[in-house]
Coordinates of C-alpha atoms in Angstrom, one line a residue:
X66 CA 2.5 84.8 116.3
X67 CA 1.6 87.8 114.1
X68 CA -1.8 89.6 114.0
X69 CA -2.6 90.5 110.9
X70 CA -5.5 93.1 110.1
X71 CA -7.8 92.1 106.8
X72 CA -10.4 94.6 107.4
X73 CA -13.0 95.7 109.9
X74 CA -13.0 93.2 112.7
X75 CA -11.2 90.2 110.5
X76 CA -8.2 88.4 112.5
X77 CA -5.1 86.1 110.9
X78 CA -3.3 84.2 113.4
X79 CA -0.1 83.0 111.5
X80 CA 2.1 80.5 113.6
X81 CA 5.8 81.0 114.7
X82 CA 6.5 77.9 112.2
X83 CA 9.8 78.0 110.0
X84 CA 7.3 76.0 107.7
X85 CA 4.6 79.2 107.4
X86 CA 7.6 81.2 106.1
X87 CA 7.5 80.9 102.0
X88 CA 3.3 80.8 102.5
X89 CA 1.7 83.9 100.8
X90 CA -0.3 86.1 103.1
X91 CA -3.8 85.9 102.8
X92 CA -4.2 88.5 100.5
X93 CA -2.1 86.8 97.9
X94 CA -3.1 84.1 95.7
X95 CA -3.1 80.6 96.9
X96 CA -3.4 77.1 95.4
X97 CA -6.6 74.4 96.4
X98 CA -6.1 71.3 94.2
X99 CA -6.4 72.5 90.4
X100 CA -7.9 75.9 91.2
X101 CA -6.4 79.2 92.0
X102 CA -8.6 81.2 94.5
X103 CA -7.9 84.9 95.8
X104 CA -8.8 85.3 99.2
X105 CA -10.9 88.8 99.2
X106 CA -10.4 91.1 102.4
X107 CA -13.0 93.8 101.8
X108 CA -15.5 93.7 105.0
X109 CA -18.2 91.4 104.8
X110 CA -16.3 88.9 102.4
X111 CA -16.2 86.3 105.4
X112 CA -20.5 87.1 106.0
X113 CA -21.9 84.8 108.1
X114 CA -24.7 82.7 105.8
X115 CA -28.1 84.0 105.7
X116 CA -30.3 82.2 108.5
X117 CA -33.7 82.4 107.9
X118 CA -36.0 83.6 110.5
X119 CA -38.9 81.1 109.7
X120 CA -36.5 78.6 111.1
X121 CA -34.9 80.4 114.3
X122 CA -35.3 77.4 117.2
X123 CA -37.0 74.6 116.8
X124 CA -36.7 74.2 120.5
X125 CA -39.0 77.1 119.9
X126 CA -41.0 76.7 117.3
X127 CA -41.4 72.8 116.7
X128 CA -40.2 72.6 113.2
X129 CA -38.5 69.2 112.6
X130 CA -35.0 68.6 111.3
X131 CA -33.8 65.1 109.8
X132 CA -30.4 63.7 109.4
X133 CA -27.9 65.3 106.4
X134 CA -28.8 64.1 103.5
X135 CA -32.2 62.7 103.9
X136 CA -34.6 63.3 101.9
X137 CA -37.7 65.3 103.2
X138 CA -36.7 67.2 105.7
X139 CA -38.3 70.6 107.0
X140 CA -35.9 73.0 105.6
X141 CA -33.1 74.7 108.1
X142 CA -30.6 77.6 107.8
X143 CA -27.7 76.5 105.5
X144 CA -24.3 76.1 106.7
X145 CA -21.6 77.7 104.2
X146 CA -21.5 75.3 101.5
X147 CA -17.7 75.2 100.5
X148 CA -16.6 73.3 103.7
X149 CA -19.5 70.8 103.7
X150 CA -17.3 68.2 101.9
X151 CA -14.6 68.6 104.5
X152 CA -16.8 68.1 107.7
X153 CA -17.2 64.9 109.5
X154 CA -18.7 63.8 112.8
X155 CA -22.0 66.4 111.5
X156 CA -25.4 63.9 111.3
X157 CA -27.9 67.0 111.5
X158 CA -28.9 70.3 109.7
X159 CA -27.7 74.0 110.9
X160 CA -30.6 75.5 113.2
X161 CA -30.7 79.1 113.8
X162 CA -28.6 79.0 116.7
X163 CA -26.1 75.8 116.2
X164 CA -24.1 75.4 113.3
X165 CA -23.4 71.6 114.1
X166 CA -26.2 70.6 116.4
X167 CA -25.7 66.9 117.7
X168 CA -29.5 66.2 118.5
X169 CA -32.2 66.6 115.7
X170 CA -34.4 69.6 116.0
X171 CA -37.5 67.2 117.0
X172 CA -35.8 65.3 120.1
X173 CA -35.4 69.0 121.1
X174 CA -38.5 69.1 122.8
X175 CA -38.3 66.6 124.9
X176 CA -34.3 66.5 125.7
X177 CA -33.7 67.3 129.2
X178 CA -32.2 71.1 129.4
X179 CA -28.5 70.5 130.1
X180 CA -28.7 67.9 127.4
X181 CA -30.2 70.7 125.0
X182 CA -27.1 73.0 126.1
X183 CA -24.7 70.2 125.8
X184 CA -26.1 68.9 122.4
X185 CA -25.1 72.5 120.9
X186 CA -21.2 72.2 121.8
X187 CA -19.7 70.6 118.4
X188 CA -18.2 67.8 120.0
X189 CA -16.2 65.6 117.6
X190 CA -17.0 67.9 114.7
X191 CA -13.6 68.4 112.8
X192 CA -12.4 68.5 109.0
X193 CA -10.3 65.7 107.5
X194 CA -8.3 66.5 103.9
X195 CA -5.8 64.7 101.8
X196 CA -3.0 66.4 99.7
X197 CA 0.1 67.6 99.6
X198 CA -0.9 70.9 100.9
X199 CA 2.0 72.7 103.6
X200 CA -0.9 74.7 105.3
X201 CA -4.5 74.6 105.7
X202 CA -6.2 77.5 106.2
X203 CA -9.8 77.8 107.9
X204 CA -12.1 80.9 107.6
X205 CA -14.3 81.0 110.8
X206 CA -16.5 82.6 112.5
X207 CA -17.5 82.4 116.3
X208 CA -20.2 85.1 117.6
X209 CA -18.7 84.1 121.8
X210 CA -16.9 82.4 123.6
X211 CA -19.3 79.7 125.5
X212 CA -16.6 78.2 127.4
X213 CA -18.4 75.4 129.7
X214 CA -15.3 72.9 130.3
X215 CA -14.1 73.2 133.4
X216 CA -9.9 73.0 132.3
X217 CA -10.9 75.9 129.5
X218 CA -9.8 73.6 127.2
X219 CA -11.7 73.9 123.8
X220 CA -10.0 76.9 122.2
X221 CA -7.8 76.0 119.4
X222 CA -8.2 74.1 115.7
X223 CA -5.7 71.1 116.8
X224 CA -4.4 69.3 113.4
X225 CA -3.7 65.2 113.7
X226 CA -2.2 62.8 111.3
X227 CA -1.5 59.7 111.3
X228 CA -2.5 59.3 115.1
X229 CA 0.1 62.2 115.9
X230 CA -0.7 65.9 116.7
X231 CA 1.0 68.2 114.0
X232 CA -0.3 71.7 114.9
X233 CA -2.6 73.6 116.8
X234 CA -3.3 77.1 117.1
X235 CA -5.4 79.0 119.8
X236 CA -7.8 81.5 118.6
X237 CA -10.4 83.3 119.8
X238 CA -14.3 84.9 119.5
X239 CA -15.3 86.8 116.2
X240 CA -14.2 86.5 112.3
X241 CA -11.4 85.0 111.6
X242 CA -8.5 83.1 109.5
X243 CA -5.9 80.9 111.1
X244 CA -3.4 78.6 109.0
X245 CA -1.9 75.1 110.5
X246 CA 1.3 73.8 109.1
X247 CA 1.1 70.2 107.4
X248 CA 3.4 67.3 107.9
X249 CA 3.3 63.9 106.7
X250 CA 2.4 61.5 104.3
X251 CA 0.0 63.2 102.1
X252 CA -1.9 60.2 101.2
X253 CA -3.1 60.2 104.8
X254 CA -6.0 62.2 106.0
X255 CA -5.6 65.3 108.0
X256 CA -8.1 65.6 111.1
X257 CA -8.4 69.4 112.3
X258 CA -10.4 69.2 115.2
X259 CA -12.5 72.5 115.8
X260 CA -12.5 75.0 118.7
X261 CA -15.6 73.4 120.5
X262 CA -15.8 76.2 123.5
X263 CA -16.1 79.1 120.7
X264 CA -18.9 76.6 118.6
X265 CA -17.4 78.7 115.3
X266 CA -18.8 77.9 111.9
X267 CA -16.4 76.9 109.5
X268 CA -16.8 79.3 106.4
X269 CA -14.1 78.1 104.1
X270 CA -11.1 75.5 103.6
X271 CA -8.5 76.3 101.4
X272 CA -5.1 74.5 100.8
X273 CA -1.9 76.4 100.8
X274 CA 1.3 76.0 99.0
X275 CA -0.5 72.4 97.1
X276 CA -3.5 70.5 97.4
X277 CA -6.5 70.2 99.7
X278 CA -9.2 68.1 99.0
X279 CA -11.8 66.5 101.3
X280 CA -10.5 63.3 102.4
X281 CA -12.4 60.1 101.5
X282 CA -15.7 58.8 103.9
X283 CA -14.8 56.3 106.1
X284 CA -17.4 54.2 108.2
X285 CA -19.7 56.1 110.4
X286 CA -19.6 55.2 114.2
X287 CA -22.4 56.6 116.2
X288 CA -21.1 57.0 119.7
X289 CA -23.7 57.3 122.9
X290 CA -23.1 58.1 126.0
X291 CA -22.9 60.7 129.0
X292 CA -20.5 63.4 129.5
X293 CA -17.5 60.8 129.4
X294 CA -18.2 59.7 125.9
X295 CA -18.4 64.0 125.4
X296 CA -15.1 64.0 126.8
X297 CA -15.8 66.4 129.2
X298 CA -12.8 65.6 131.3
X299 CA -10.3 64.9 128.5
X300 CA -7.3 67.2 128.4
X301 CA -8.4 68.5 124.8
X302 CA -11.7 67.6 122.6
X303 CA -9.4 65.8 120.6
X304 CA -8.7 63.5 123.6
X305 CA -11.9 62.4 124.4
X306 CA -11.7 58.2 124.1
X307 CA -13.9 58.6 120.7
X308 CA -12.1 60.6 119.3
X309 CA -9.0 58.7 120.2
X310 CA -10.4 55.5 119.3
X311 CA -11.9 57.1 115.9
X312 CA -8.4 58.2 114.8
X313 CA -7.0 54.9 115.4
X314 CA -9.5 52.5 113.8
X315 CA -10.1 54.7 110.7
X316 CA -14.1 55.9 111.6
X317 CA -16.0 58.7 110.9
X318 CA -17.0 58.9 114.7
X319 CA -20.2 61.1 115.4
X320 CA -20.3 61.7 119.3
X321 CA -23.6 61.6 120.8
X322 CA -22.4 61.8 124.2
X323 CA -23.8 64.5 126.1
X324 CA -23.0 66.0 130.0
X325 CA -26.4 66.3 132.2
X326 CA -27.7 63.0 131.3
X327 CA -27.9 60.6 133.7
X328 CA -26.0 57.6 131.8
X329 CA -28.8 55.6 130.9
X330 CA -30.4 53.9 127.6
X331 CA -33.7 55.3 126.7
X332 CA -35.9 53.3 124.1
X333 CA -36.5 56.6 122.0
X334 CA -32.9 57.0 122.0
X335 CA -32.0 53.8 120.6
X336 CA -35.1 54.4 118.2
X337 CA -33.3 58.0 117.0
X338 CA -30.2 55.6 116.8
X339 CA -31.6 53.0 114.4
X340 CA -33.1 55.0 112.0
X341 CA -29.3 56.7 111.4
X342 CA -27.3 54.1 109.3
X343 CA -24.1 53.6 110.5
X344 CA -21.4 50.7 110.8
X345 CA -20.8 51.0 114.2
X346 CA -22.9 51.9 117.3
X347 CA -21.5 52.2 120.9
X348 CA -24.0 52.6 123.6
X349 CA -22.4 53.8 126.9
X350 CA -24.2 53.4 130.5
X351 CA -22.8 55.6 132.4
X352 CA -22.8 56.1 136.5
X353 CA -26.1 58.5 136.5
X354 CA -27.6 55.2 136.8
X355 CA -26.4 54.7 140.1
X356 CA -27.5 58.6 142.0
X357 CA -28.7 60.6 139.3
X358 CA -31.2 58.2 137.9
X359 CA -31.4 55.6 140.6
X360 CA -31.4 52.2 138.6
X361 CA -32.1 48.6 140.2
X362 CA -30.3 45.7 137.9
X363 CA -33.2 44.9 136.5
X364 CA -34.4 47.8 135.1
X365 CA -31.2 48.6 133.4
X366 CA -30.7 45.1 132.0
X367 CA -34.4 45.7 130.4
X368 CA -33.3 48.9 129.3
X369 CA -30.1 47.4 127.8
X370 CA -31.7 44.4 126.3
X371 CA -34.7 46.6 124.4
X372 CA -32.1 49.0 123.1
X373 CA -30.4 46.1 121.6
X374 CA -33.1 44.6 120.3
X375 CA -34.5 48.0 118.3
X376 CA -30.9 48.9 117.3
X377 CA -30.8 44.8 116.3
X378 CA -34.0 45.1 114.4
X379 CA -33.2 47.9 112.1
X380 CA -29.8 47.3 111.9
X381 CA -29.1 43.5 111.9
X382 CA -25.7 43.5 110.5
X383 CA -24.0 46.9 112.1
X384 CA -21.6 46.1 114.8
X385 CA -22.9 47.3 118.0
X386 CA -20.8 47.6 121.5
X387 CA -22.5 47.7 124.9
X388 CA -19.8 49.7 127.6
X389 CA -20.9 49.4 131.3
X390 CA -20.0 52.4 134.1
X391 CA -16.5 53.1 134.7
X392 CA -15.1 52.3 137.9
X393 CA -16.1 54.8 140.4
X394 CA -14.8 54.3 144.0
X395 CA -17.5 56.3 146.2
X396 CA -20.2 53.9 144.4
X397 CA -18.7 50.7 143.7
X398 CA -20.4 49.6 147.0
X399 CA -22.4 51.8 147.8
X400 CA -26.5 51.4 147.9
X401 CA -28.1 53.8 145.8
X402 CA -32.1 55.2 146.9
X403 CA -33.2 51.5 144.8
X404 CA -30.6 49.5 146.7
X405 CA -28.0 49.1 144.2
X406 CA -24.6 49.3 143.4
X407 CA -22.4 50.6 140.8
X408 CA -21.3 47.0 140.8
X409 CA -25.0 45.9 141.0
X410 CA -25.6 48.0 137.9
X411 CA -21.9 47.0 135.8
X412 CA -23.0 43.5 136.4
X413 CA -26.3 43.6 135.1
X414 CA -25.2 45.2 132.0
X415 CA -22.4 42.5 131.0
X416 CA -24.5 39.9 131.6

């Protein structure tokens, strides 16, 4: 596509889409529901919000952090406030470091390392609009490129509607402004799945060419799991299974899987879990229980059955799913150091 310079160290990437070709540039005026907005390009009118140094850490400091929208809370470093309505799959306040962290700054502490490292990848974290908007276009910024997966996947806004993909646009480290082409009913949400490998902060949302408004709430679905609830080996972030299965039931899917765990359900976990209200909770063992963590089926079915019960206590009416390991050939008969199987272990948890 074309570059296009809008000041000191600000990038456009415009797609090779005949539908991009009657959208103004950016420095023209363009249309967001009933208001008119001019996108400014002097330097510094994409500034990253002000982050407060009495906050910088908690992993550092100990300051506590409590789920959006509760009531509270130690204050934490502000996110830009125009895309906040836009965002979904976000449970926890901006920290100095991580615009979308997926663990609270408390559990910080005592989160095993790669956990920590995994919880700051914005997994899941995407926009969703309505309108009859031709083009979104997302301000962002990005201060490197983390990388981590191991395709390199994780470096373009990908667009969905409807269940199918209908843009997506590679971009990279630094400032900058991409638009996606729209398609589709505009009475159905848009979900624009962010660059998760870049962890960018989303600094503005505009509509192009019609209207873009935040798309209505749907029910929250906290997701749990190891790095294949993450999605660390799906093709795209937007093809991890919860974010497959989100699309196609119509939830607001918050994924709280994260790589370097060891698949298994701790009781402080499912305590962090019940005191987040939600429709839906999805608790997934995964095969750490077998070598990383060495269960015996008895210990995980006790650590299955008092998940459920403090998830069941505080939440007696949300609908809660229980997934057992995956198939895994090396292990499925296999003694682990406590004698089990992964079979041992799969059985133990559906029964």
């Amino acid at each position: 596509g074309h570059l296009v310079a809008t000041g000191p160290q600000r990038r456009c990437a415009r797609l090779k889409d005949p539908r991009l070709a009657s959208i103004p540039p950016l420095n023209s005026v363009c249309r967001s529901g009933t208001s008119t907005h001019l996108i400014p390009l002097q330097h510094g009118s994409l500034a990253p919000a002000h982050l407060d140094a009495d906050h910088v850490d908690a992993h550092a400091s100990g300051s506590a952090s409590r789920p959006a929208g509760e009531r509270g809370g130690v204050p934490m470093p502000a996110r830009p406030a125009q895309p906040e309505p836009f965002l979904r799959g976000v449970l926890y306040p901006a920290t100095a470091r991580t615009p979308y962290p997926r663990l609270p700054a408390s559990e910080l502490r005592r989160t095993p390392v790669d956990a920590v490292r995994s919880s700051q990848v914005p997994v899941g974290v995407r926009l969703e609009l309505v309108g009859d908007a031709r083009a979104v276009r997302i301000a962002y910024r990005s201060a490197a490129d983390a990388g981590g997966r191991p395709d390199g996947a994780g470096h373009s806004f990908v667009a969905y509607r409807r269940g199918a993909r209908i843009a997506q646009q590679q971009v990279t480290a630094g400032d900058g402004v991409v638009d996606l082409p729209l398609s589709g009913d505009p009475d159905h949400p848009v979900v624009v799945y962010l660059p998760e490998a870049l962890q960018p902060t989303v600094i503005e949302v505009l509509g192009v060419g019609g209207e873009g408004r935040p798309a209505p709430r749907q029910p929250r679905w906290l997701a749990f799991g190891d790095a294949v609830t993450q999605g660390w080996l799906a093709s795209s972030p937007s093809m991890a299974w919860p974010a497959v299965a989100g699309r196609k039931l119509g939830l607001d899917i918050c994924n709280l899987g994260y790589a370097g765990t060891s698949g298994g359900l701790d009781p402080a976990v499912a305590c962090r879990l019940a005191d987040t209200p939600a429709e839906v909770v999805s608790l997934a063992v995964g095969s750490g229980v077998w070598d990383e963590a060495p269960r015996t089926p008895a210990l995980l079915a006790e650590e299955v059955r008092t998940c459920v019960a403090v998830l069941r206590g505080a939440q007696p009416t949300t609908a809660l799913v229980v997934l057992s390991p995956t198939l895994r050939p090396d292990a499925e008969e296999t003694p682990n150091r406590a004698g089990a199987t992964l079979a041992d272990l799969r059985r133990a948890v559906e029964e």
